[in-house]
XYZ file of C-alpha atoms in Angstrom:
375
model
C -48.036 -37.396 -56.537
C -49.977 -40.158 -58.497
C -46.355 -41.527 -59.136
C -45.258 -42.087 -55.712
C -48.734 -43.823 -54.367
C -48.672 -45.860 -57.515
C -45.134 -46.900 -56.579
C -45.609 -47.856 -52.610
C -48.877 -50.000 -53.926
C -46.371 -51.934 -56.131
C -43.727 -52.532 -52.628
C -44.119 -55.804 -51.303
C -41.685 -57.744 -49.100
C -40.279 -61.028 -49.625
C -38.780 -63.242 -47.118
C -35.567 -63.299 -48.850
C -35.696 -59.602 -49.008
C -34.393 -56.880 -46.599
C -34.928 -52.916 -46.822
C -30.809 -51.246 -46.577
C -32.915 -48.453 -44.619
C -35.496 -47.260 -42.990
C -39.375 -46.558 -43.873
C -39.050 -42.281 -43.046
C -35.731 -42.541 -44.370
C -37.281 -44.337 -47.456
C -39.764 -42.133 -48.020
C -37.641 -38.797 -48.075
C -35.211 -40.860 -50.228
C -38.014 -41.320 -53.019
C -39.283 -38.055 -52.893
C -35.708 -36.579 -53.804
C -35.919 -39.179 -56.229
C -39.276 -38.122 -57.979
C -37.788 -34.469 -57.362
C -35.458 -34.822 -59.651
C -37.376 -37.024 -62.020
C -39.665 -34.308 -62.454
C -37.677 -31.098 -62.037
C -34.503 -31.674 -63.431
C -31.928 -29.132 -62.754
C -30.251 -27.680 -65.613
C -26.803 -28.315 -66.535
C -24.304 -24.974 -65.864
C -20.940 -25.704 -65.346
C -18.100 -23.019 -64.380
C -14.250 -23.533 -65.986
C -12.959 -25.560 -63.412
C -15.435 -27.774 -63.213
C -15.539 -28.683 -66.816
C -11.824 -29.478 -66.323
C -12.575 -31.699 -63.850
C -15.090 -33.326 -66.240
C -12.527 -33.333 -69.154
C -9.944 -34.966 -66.517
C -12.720 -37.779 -65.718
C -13.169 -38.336 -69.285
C -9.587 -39.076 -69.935
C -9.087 -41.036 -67.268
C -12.090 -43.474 -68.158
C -11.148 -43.693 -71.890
C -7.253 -44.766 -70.283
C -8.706 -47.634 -68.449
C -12.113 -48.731 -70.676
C -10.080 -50.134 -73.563
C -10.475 -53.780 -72.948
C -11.477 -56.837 -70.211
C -8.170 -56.819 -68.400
C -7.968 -52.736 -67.950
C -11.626 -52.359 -66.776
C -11.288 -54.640 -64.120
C -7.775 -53.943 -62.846
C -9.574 -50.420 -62.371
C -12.343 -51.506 -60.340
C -10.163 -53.481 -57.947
C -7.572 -50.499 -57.921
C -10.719 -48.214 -57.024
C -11.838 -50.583 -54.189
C -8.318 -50.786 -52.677
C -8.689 -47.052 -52.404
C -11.841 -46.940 -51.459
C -13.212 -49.637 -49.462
C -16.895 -48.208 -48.579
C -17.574 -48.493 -52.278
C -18.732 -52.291 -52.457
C -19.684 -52.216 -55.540
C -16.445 -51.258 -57.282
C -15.354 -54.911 -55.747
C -17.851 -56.388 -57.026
C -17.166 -54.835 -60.617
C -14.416 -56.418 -60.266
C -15.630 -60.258 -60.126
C -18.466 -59.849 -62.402
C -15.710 -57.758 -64.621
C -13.734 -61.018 -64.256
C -16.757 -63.474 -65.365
C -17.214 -61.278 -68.439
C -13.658 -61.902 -69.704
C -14.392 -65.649 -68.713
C -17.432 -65.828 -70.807
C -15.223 -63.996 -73.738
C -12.037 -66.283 -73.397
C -14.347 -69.527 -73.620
C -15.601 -68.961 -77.109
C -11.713 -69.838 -78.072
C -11.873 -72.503 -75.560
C -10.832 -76.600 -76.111
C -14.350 -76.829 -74.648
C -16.743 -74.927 -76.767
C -15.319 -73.387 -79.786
C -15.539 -76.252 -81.664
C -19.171 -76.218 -81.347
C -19.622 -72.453 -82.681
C -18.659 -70.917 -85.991
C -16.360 -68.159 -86.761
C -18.990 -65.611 -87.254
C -20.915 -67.010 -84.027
C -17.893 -66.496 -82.058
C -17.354 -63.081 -83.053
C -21.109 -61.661 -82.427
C -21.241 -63.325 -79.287
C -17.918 -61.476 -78.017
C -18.803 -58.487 -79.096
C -22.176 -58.346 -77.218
C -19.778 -59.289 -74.552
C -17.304 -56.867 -74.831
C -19.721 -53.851 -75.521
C -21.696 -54.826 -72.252
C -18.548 -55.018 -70.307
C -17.558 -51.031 -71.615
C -20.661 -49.314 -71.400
C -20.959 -50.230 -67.966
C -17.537 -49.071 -67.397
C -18.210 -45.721 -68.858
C -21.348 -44.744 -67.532
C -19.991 -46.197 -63.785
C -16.194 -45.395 -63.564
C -16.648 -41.625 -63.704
C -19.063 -41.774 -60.756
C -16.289 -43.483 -58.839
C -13.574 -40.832 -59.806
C -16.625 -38.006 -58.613
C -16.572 -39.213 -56.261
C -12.854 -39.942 -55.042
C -12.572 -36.354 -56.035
C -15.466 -35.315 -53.832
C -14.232 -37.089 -50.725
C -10.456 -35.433 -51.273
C -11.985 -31.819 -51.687
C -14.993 -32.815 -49.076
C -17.365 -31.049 -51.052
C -20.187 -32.918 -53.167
C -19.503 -32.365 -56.992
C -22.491 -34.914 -58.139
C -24.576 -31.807 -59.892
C -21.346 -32.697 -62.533
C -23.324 -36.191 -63.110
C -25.640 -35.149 -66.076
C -22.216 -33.306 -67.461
C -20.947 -36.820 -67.843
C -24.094 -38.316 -69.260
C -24.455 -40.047 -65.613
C -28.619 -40.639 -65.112
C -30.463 -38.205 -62.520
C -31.118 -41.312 -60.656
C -27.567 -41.464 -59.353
C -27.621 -37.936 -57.566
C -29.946 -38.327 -54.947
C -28.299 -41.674 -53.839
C -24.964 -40.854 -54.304
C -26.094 -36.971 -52.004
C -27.506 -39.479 -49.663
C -24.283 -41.435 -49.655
C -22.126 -38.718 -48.527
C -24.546 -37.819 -45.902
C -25.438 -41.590 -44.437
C -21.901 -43.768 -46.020
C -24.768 -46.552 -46.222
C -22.748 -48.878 -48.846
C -25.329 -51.613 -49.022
C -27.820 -48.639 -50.289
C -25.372 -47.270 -52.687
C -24.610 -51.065 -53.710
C -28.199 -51.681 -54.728
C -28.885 -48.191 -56.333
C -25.637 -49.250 -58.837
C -26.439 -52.578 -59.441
C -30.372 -51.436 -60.682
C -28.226 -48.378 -63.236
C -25.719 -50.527 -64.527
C -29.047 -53.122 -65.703
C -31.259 -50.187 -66.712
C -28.433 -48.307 -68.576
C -27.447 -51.495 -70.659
C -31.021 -52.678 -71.302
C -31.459 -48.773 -72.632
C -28.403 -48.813 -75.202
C -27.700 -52.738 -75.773
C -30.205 -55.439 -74.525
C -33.207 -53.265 -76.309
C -31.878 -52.778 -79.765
C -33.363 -55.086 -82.403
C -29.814 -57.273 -82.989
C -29.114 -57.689 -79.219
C -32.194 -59.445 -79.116
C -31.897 -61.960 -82.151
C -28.456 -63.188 -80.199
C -30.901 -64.236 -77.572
C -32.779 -66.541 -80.064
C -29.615 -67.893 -81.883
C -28.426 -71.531 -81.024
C -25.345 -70.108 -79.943
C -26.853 -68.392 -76.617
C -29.458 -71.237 -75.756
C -26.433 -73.193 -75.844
C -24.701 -71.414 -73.807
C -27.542 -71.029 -71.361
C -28.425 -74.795 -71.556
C -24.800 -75.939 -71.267
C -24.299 -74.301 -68.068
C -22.097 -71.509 -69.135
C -23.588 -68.705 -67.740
C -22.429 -69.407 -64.302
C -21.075 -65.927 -62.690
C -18.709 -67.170 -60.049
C -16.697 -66.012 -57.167
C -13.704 -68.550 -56.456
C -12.891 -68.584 -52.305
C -11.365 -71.147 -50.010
C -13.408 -72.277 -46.847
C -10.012 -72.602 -45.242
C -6.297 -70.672 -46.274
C -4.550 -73.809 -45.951
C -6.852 -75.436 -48.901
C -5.319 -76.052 -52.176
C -8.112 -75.466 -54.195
C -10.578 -72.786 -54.702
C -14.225 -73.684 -54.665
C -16.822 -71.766 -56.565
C -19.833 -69.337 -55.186
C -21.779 -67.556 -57.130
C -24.941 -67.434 -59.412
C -26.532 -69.832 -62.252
C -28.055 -66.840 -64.661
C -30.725 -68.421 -66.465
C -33.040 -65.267 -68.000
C -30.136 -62.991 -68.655
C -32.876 -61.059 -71.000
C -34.854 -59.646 -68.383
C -33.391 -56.674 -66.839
C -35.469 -57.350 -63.706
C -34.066 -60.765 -63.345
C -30.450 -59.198 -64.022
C -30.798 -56.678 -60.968
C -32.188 -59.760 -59.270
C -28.961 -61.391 -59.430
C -26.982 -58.435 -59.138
C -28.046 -58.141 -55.565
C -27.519 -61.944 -54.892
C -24.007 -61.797 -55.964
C -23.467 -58.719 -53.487
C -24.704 -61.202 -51.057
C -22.479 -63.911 -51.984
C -19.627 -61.620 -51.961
C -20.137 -59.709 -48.852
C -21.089 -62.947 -47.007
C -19.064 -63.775 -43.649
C -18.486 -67.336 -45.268
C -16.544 -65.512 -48.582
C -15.855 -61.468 -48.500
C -11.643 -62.572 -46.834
C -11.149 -65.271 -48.935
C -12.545 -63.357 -52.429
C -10.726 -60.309 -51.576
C -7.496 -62.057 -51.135
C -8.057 -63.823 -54.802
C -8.384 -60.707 -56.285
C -5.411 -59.037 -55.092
C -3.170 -61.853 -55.598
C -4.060 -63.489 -58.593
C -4.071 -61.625 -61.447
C -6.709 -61.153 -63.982
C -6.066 -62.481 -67.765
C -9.284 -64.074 -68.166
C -8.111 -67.903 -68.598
C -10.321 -69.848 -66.081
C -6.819 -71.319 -65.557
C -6.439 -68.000 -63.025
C -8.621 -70.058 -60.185
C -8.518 -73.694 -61.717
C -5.249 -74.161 -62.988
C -5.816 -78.315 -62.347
C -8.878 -78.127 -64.815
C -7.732 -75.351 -67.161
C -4.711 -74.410 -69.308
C -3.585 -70.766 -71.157
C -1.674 -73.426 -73.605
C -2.631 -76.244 -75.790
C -1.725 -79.241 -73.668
C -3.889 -82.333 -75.243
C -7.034 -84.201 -74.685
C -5.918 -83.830 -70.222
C -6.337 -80.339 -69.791
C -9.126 -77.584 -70.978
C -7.607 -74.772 -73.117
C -8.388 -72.064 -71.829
C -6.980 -69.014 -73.633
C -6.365 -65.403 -72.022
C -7.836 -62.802 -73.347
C -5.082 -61.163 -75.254
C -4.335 -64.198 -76.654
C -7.887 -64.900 -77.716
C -9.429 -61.601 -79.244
C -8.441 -58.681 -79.606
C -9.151 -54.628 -78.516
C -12.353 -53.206 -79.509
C -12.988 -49.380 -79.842
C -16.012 -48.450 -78.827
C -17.889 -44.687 -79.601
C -20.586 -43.179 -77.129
C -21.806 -40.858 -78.781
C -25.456 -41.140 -77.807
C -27.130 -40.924 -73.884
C -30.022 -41.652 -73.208
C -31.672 -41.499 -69.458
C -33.031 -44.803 -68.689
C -34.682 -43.112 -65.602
C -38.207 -41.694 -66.901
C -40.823 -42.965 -64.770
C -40.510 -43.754 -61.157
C -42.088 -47.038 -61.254
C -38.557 -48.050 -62.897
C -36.677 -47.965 -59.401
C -39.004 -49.624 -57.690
C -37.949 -51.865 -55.044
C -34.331 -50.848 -55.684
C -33.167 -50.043 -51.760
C -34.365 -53.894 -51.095
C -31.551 -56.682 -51.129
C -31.110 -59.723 -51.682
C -30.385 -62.240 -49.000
C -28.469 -65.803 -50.003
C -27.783 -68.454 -47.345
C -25.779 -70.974 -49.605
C -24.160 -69.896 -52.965
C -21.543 -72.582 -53.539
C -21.560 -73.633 -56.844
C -18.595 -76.084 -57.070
C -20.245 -79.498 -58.120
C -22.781 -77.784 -60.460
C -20.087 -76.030 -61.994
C -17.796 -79.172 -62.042
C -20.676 -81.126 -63.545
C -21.232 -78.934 -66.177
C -17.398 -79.378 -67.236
C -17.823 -82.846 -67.042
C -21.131 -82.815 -69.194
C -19.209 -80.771 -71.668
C -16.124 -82.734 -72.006
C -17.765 -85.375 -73.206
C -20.009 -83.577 -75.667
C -16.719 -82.219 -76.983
C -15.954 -85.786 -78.035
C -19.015 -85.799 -80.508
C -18.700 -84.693 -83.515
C -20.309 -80.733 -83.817
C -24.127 -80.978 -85.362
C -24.096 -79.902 -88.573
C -27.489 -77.497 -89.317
C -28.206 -77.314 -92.743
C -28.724 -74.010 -94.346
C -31.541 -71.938 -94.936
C -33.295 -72.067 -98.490
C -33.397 -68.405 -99.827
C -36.673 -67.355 -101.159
């Protein structure tokens, strides 16, 4: 058990930090955990089931075809099933991803980036935004179909390529309903499943050293926010969320993973959010919660063009061929069950700074980098 004392050594607790359970409930928890780490069951499936699994597979390929689809399903999902806080908050980051993608066509940027440029950055975009939706949509529909039949059918998980990690939480789930727990287990496998099959390859990494991304980063365009209103009778929305800075690390990504939950889930925001995403719909113009600031058409030098994404790019098809379990050494979970607590995550006058900044920039005329000598 060298694993589990070397992991407890690493535990220690932050003030803005707070355990979702338990110490004894902890500790049988990660013992299930290193369980299955270590004795993996093997995979034997009986006809029906592999129907079921055939059935989950279609319906994920129906919805995971671009921005717009993914994150109608998450919100769909959550309206369903409400103890799943995580599918909501799919749902908003889902939304910032199309964001991101829609403003490399936008008044405020594109000018700034090149053709090519544009094209790897949205890509890295897009394929982030689908592998997390296959690897976590099918545990939602195991779910939903678990809960109808009230019988657990997360043995299926490895069928569908789904880590180990997942079926001890997801077992404890059904047993405890504890969604913060479940929240925080998801958030650390969506980040450890893309660093395994995107952030780590060699050509993910080189966008993270091109001026296009440290502009991006330095500009202020990695915001991931959450539009509310302190009050209904408000006009406007103002802006919570997250400034990502180190969007590299995958321990810095979990980080704000479980500050966003926070954010979202807050007393201050949860009504207000919810209510935005089920009445404003999602076509990734940053006209959808700024409409005084941002425009799906061309409208002049007054108002930011802000594209949707079907007008801006369009679908990818994506294989998944390979699987690979992020989850090989215990030390990798570490810390997981702990969230994230934020007392203030209003982000409205950076954010509106930052557009400001920009604005003008866009007035100057584009640096011009000359190229590279061949050798």
């Amino acid at each position: 058990m060298y694993g589990m004392a070397k992991l407890f050594n690493l535990q220690q607790k932050k003030t803005n930090e707070a355990s979702s359970i338990s110490e004894d409930v902890r500790h049988k928890l990660y013992n299930d955990l290193y369980e299955t780490l270590t004795h993996p069951s093997p995979i034997i499936t009986n006809q029906n089931e592999r129907k079921l699994i055939r059935y989950i597979q279609r319906e994920t390929e129906k919805h995971n075809v671009n921005n717009i689809t993914r994150t109608k399903a998450y919100l769909q999902f959550f309206n369903r099933h409400k103890e799943i806080h995580w599918a909501l908050l799919a749902h908003m980051v889902s939304r910032n991803g199309g964001y991101n993608m829609t403003d490399l066509k936008s008044s405020l940027i594109g000018r700034f980036l090149a053709d090519k440029e544009k094209e790897k950055l949205f890509h890295f975009l897009e394929r982030a935004n689908a592998l997390i939706f296959q690897d976590a949509y099918p545990q939602l529909l195991l779910y939903e179909i678990s809960k109808r039949e009230n019988t657990s059918l997360f043995h299926l998980l490895p069928a569908l390529r789904i880590t180990k990690f997942m079926i001890p939480v997801w077992e404890h789930f059904l047993l405890s309903s504890n969604s913060q727990l479940l929240t925080l287990a998801l958030i650390t496998n969506e980040q450890q499943y893309v660093e395994k099959h995107l952030i780590n390859f060699t050509i993910t990494k080189k966008i993270f050293k091109t001026f296009t991304y440290v502009m991006q980063e330095k500009l202020g365009l990695t915001h991931v926010i959450f539009p509310y209103k302190r009050y209904p009778f408000l006009r406007n929305y103002s802006l919570a969320g997250i400034e990502v800075r180190d969007f590299s690390s995958v321990q810095e990504r979990i980080k704000i993973g479980k500050q966003l939950y926070s954010i979202l889930f807050s007393k201050l925001c949860f009504d207000s959010i919810v209510h935005f995403a089920n009445h404003v719909s999602h076509t990734a113009s940053r006209s959808d919660y700024w409409p005084h600031f941002f425009s799906k058409q061309l409208k002049g030098n007054r108002i930011i063009y802000s594209p949707s994404l079907l007008d801006a790019w369009d679908n990818v098809s994506h294989h998944f061929s390979h699987h690979l379990d992020w989850f090989t050494d215990i030390t990798l979970i570490k810390g997981f069950e702990r969230g994230m607590i934020v007392e203030n995550g209003d982000l409205t006058k950076e954010v509106k700074h930052d557009l400001h900044m920009l604005a003008t920039l866009g007035k100057l005329t584009p640096i011009q980098f000359p190229e590279k000598k061949k050798r």
